[in-house]
CSV table of C-alpha atoms in Angstrom, one decimal:
chain,number,residue,atom,x,y,z
A,29,MET,CA,43.2,18.7,28.7
A,30,ILE,CA,46.0,21.3,29.3
A,31,ARG,CA,44.8,24.8,30.1
A,32,PHE,CA,47.7,27.0,28.9
A,33,TYR,CA,48.0,30.5,30.4
A,34,PHE,CA,49.7,32.4,27.6
A,35,HIS,CA,51.1,35.8,26.5
A,36,PRO,CA,53.1,36.2,23.3
A,37,THR,CA,56.6,36.4,25.0
A,38,PRO,CA,59.6,34.1,25.0
A,39,ASN,CA,58.9,31.8,27.9
A,40,PRO,CA,55.3,30.9,26.8
A,41,ALA,CA,56.6,30.4,23.3
A,42,LYS,CA,58.7,27.4,24.6
A,43,VAL,CA,55.6,25.7,25.9
A,44,SER,CA,53.6,26.5,22.8
A,45,LEU,CA,56.3,24.7,20.8
A,46,PHE,CA,56.2,21.6,23.1
A,47,LEU,CA,52.4,21.4,22.9
A,48,GLU,CA,52.4,21.6,19.2
A,49,GLU,CA,55.2,19.1,18.8
A,50,SER,CA,53.6,16.6,21.3
A,51,GLY,CA,50.0,16.7,20.0
A,52,LEU,CA,48.7,17.1,23.5
A,53,PRO,CA,45.2,18.6,23.6
A,54,TYR,CA,45.2,22.1,25.1
A,55,GLU,CA,43.2,25.2,25.5
A,56,VAL,CA,44.8,28.7,25.4
A,57,VAL,CA,43.9,31.1,28.2
A,58,PRO,CA,45.2,34.5,27.3
A,59,VAL,CA,46.7,36.6,30.1
A,60,ASP,CA,47.3,40.1,29.1
A,61,THR,CA,50.4,41.0,31.1
A,62,SER,CA,50.6,44.5,29.7
A,63,ALA,CA,47.1,45.1,31.1
A,64,GLY,CA,48.0,43.6,34.5
A,65,GLU,CA,45.9,40.5,34.3
A,66,GLN,CA,48.7,38.4,35.9
A,67,HIS,CA,48.2,40.2,39.2
A,68,GLY,CA,44.6,39.3,39.6
A,69,ALA,CA,43.5,36.8,42.3
A,70,VAL,CA,42.3,34.2,39.7
A,71,PHE,CA,45.7,34.0,38.0
A,72,ARG,CA,47.7,34.3,41.3
A,73,ALA,CA,45.9,31.2,42.5
A,74,ILE,CA,47.5,29.4,39.6
A,75,ASN,CA,50.9,31.1,39.7
A,76,PRO,CA,51.6,33.0,43.0
A,77,ASN,CA,54.6,34.6,41.3
A,78,GLY,CA,52.3,36.4,38.8
A,79,LYS,CA,54.2,35.3,35.6
A,80,VAL,CA,53.3,33.5,32.4
A,81,PRO,CA,53.4,30.7,31.4
A,82,ALA,CA,51.5,28.4,33.6
A,83,ILE,CA,49.4,25.3,33.0
A,84,VAL,CA,46.6,23.4,34.6
A,85,ASP,CA,46.5,19.7,33.7
A,86,THR,CA,43.0,18.5,34.2
A,87,GLU,CA,44.3,14.9,33.9
A,88,GLY,CA,47.3,15.1,36.2
A,89,LEU,CA,48.3,12.3,38.6
A,90,GLY,CA,45.8,12.5,41.5
A,91,GLY,CA,43.6,15.0,39.6
A,92,GLU,CA,44.0,18.6,38.5
A,93,THR,CA,47.6,19.7,38.6
A,94,ARG,CA,49.0,23.2,38.2
A,95,VAL,CA,52.6,23.9,37.1
A,96,PHE,CA,54.2,27.3,36.7
A,97,ASP,CA,57.6,28.4,35.4
A,98,SER,CA,58.5,27.4,31.8
A,99,SER,CA,61.3,25.0,32.7
A,100,ALA,CA,59.1,23.2,35.2
A,101,ILE,CA,56.3,23.0,32.6
A,102,LEU,CA,58.6,21.6,30.0
A,103,LEU,CA,60.0,19.0,32.4
A,104,TYR,CA,56.5,18.1,33.6
A,105,LEU,CA,55.1,17.7,30.1
A,106,ALA,CA,58.2,15.7,28.9
A,107,GLU,CA,57.7,13.3,31.8
A,108,LYS,CA,53.9,13.1,31.3
A,109,THR,CA,54.2,12.3,27.6
A,110,GLY,CA,57.5,10.4,27.5
A,111,GLN,CA,58.6,12.8,24.7
A,112,PHE,CA,61.6,15.1,24.1
A,113,GLY,CA,63.2,14.4,27.5
A,114,GLY,CA,66.4,12.8,26.1
A,115,GLN,CA,67.9,9.5,27.1
A,116,PRO,CA,68.2,8.4,30.7
A,117,ASP,CA,72.0,8.7,30.6
A,118,GLU,CA,71.6,12.3,29.4
A,119,ARG,CA,69.6,13.4,32.4
A,120,GLY,CA,72.4,15.5,33.8
A,121,GLU,CA,73.0,17.2,30.5
A,122,LEU,CA,69.3,17.9,30.0
A,123,LEU,CA,69.0,19.5,33.4
A,124,SER,CA,72.2,21.4,33.1
A,125,TRP,CA,71.3,23.0,29.7
A,126,LEU,CA,67.7,23.6,30.7
A,127,PHE,CA,68.7,25.5,33.8
A,128,PHE,CA,71.5,27.3,32.0
A,129,ILE,CA,68.9,28.8,29.8
A,130,ALA,CA,66.5,29.4,32.7
A,131,SER,CA,69.0,31.1,35.0
A,132,GLY,CA,71.4,32.6,32.5
A,133,LEU,CA,70.6,33.1,28.8
A,134,GLY,CA,66.9,34.0,29.5
A,135,PRO,CA,67.3,36.5,32.3
A,136,PHE,CA,70.3,38.3,30.8
A,137,SER,CA,68.6,38.5,27.4
A,138,GLY,CA,65.5,39.9,29.1
A,139,GLN,CA,67.5,42.5,31.0
A,140,SER,CA,69.3,43.4,27.8
A,141,VAL,CA,66.0,44.1,26.1
A,142,HIS,CA,64.7,46.0,29.1
A,143,PHE,CA,67.6,48.5,29.5
A,144,GLN,CA,67.7,49.1,25.7
A,145,ARG,CA,63.9,49.4,25.1
A,146,ALA,CA,61.9,49.9,28.3
A,147,ALA,CA,64.0,51.7,30.8
A,148,PRO,CA,63.2,55.4,31.1
A,149,GLU,CA,66.9,56.2,31.2
A,150,LYS,CA,69.4,54.7,28.7
A,151,LEU,CA,72.2,53.7,31.1
A,152,PRO,CA,75.3,52.8,29.1
A,153,TYR,CA,76.7,50.7,31.9
A,154,ALA,CA,73.5,48.6,32.3
A,155,ILE,CA,73.1,48.2,28.5
A,156,ASN,CA,76.7,47.1,28.1
A,157,ARG,CA,76.6,44.8,31.1
A,158,TYR,CA,73.5,42.8,30.0
A,159,ARG,CA,74.3,42.7,26.3
A,160,ARG,CA,77.8,41.4,27.0
A,161,GLU,CA,76.5,38.8,29.3
A,162,ALA,CA,73.9,37.8,26.7
A,163,GLU,CA,76.6,37.5,24.1
A,164,ARG,CA,78.7,35.3,26.5
A,165,HIS,CA,75.7,32.9,27.0
A,166,TYR,CA,75.1,32.8,23.3
A,167,GLN,CA,78.7,31.9,22.8
A,168,VAL,CA,78.4,29.0,25.3
A,169,LEU,CA,75.5,27.6,23.1
A,170,GLU,CA,77.5,28.3,20.0
A,171,ASP,CA,80.3,26.2,21.3
A,172,ARG,CA,78.0,23.4,22.4
A,173,LEU,CA,76.3,23.2,19.0
A,174,THR,CA,79.6,23.0,17.1
A,175,GLY,CA,79.5,19.5,15.5
A,176,ARG,CA,75.9,18.9,16.9
A,177,ASP,CA,72.5,19.2,15.4
A,178,HIS,CA,70.9,19.6,18.8
A,179,ILE,CA,71.8,20.5,22.4
A,180,LEU,CA,71.6,16.8,23.5
A,181,ASP,CA,73.5,14.2,21.5
A,182,SER,CA,70.4,12.0,21.2
A,183,GLY,CA,68.4,14.6,19.4
A,184,TYR,CA,65.7,17.2,19.6
A,185,SER,CA,64.6,17.9,23.2
A,186,ILE,CA,63.0,20.4,25.6
A,187,ALA,CA,66.5,22.0,25.9
A,188,ASP,CA,66.2,23.0,22.2
A,189,MET,CA,62.6,24.2,22.7
A,190,SER,CA,63.7,26.3,25.7
A,191,ALA,CA,66.6,27.9,23.9
A,192,TRP,CA,64.4,28.5,20.7
A,193,GLY,CA,62.0,30.6,22.7
A,194,TRP,CA,64.7,33.1,23.6
A,195,VAL,CA,66.9,32.9,20.5
A,196,ASP,CA,63.9,33.9,18.5
A,197,ARG,CA,64.1,37.3,20.2
A,198,ALA,CA,67.9,37.8,19.5
A,199,GLY,CA,67.2,40.8,17.3
A,200,PHE,CA,65.8,42.6,20.3
A,201,VAL,CA,68.5,41.4,22.6
A,202,PHE,CA,71.3,42.7,20.4
A,203,ALA,CA,69.4,45.5,18.6
A,204,SER,CA,70.4,44.0,15.3
A,205,GLU,CA,68.8,42.8,12.1
A,206,THR,CA,71.4,40.0,11.8
A,207,PRO,CA,71.8,39.1,15.5
A,208,LEU,CA,73.1,35.6,14.8
A,209,ALA,CA,75.8,36.5,12.3
A,210,ALA,CA,78.5,36.1,14.9
A,211,PHE,CA,77.1,32.7,15.9
A,212,PRO,CA,77.0,30.5,12.8
A,213,GLN,CA,76.3,27.2,14.6
A,214,LEU,CA,73.5,28.7,16.6
A,215,GLN,CA,72.1,30.3,13.4
A,216,ARG,CA,72.1,26.9,11.7
A,217,TRP,CA,70.5,25.2,14.7
A,218,PHE,CA,67.8,27.9,15.0
A,219,ALA,CA,66.9,27.8,11.3
A,220,ALA,CA,66.4,24.0,11.6
A,221,ILE,CA,64.2,24.3,14.6
A,222,ASP,CA,62.3,27.2,13.1
A,223,ALA,CA,61.6,25.2,9.9
A,224,ARG,CA,59.7,22.6,11.8
A,225,PRO,CA,55.9,22.6,11.1
A,226,ALA,CA,55.2,22.8,14.9
A,227,ALA,CA,57.2,26.0,15.1
A,228,ALA,CA,55.0,27.7,12.6
A,229,ARG,CA,51.9,26.5,14.6
A,230,ALA,CA,53.5,27.7,17.9
A,231,ARG,CA,54.0,31.1,16.4
A,232,ALA,CA,50.2,31.2,15.6
A,233,VAL,CA,49.2,30.5,19.2
A,234,GLY,CA,47.2,33.5,20.6
A,235,LYS,CA,46.9,35.3,17.3
A,236,ASP,CA,43.2,35.3,17.6
A,237,HIS,CA,43.4,37.4,20.7
A,238,THR,CA,44.0,41.1,20.9
A,239,PHE,CA,46.7,41.9,23.5
A,240,LYS,CA,47.4,45.4,24.7
A,241,ARG,CA,50.2,46.9,22.6
A,242,GLU,CA,50.5,50.4,24.0
A,243,PHE,CA,53.6,50.8,26.2
A,244,ASP,CA,52.1,53.4,28.6
A,245,GLU,CA,52.1,54.0,32.3
A,246,GLN,CA,49.6,51.2,32.9
A,247,THR,CA,51.9,48.8,31.1
A,248,ARG,CA,55.0,49.9,33.1
A,249,ARG,CA,53.2,49.4,36.4
A,250,ALA,CA,51.8,46.0,35.2
A,251,LEU,CA,55.2,44.7,34.0
A,252,PHE,CA,57.5,46.3,36.6
A,253,PRO,CA,55.5,46.7,39.8
A,254,SER,CA,58.5,46.5,42.0
A,255,ASN,CA,59.6,49.9,40.5
A,256,TYR,CA,56.7,51.6,42.2
A,257,PRO,CA,55.9,52.0,45.9
A,258,PRO,CA,53.2,49.7,47.3
A,259,ALA,CA,49.7,51.1,47.3
A,260,GLU,CA,48.7,52.6,50.6
A,261,PRO,CA,46.2,50.5,52.6
A,262,VAL,CA,42.6,51.7,52.6
A,263,THR,CA,41.4,52.5,56.2
A,264,ALA,CA,37.9,53.1,57.4
A,265,SER,CA,37.3,56.8,58.3
């Protein structure tokens, strides 16, 4: 059984898609990051970085196995199941695209959303910087998908799942109702992935749980703790 620590955001969405595609049995454990649950001792024992997603595989090699970071989880599950990992001679391509998404497309997209929607000051330089870099990363994927149905030549893989999780939020990244209009190959690819039955099931993950929706001071402190000074230690009087 996979215990899947989840919040409805792009990186957990990738893992939801894999779990639904693979048919692995799993249990959703909601982690309300807007309420700060990721900073509690119980979750930090699973992911010391205090981020979702994370999994605990109760049937891992040698016993219970924890894995955190969405790329690590996708690789782990692909190897565990023998599914969606591409062909052996594509290993270099798989790793390259997976980490391109993890270190480039994802972070720049996230920062683009942050400075447009969450930052207390709308800084034109920061907004332009991250949106333009997000566009550049989208164009890299656009070029890759020209003449291809999937990121790897052999077919659907965890690289596609990883990209799907972020491209799904393109409307927020580019503050547009038609964010993929400039990327027709990416739009075609996304529509095909999104039409898969597993994608609809992945979108339904966590819908039976009520997550905090208010973006208030508690949420800011929970999501962006490094913006605040550390709490003063309590000393005995």
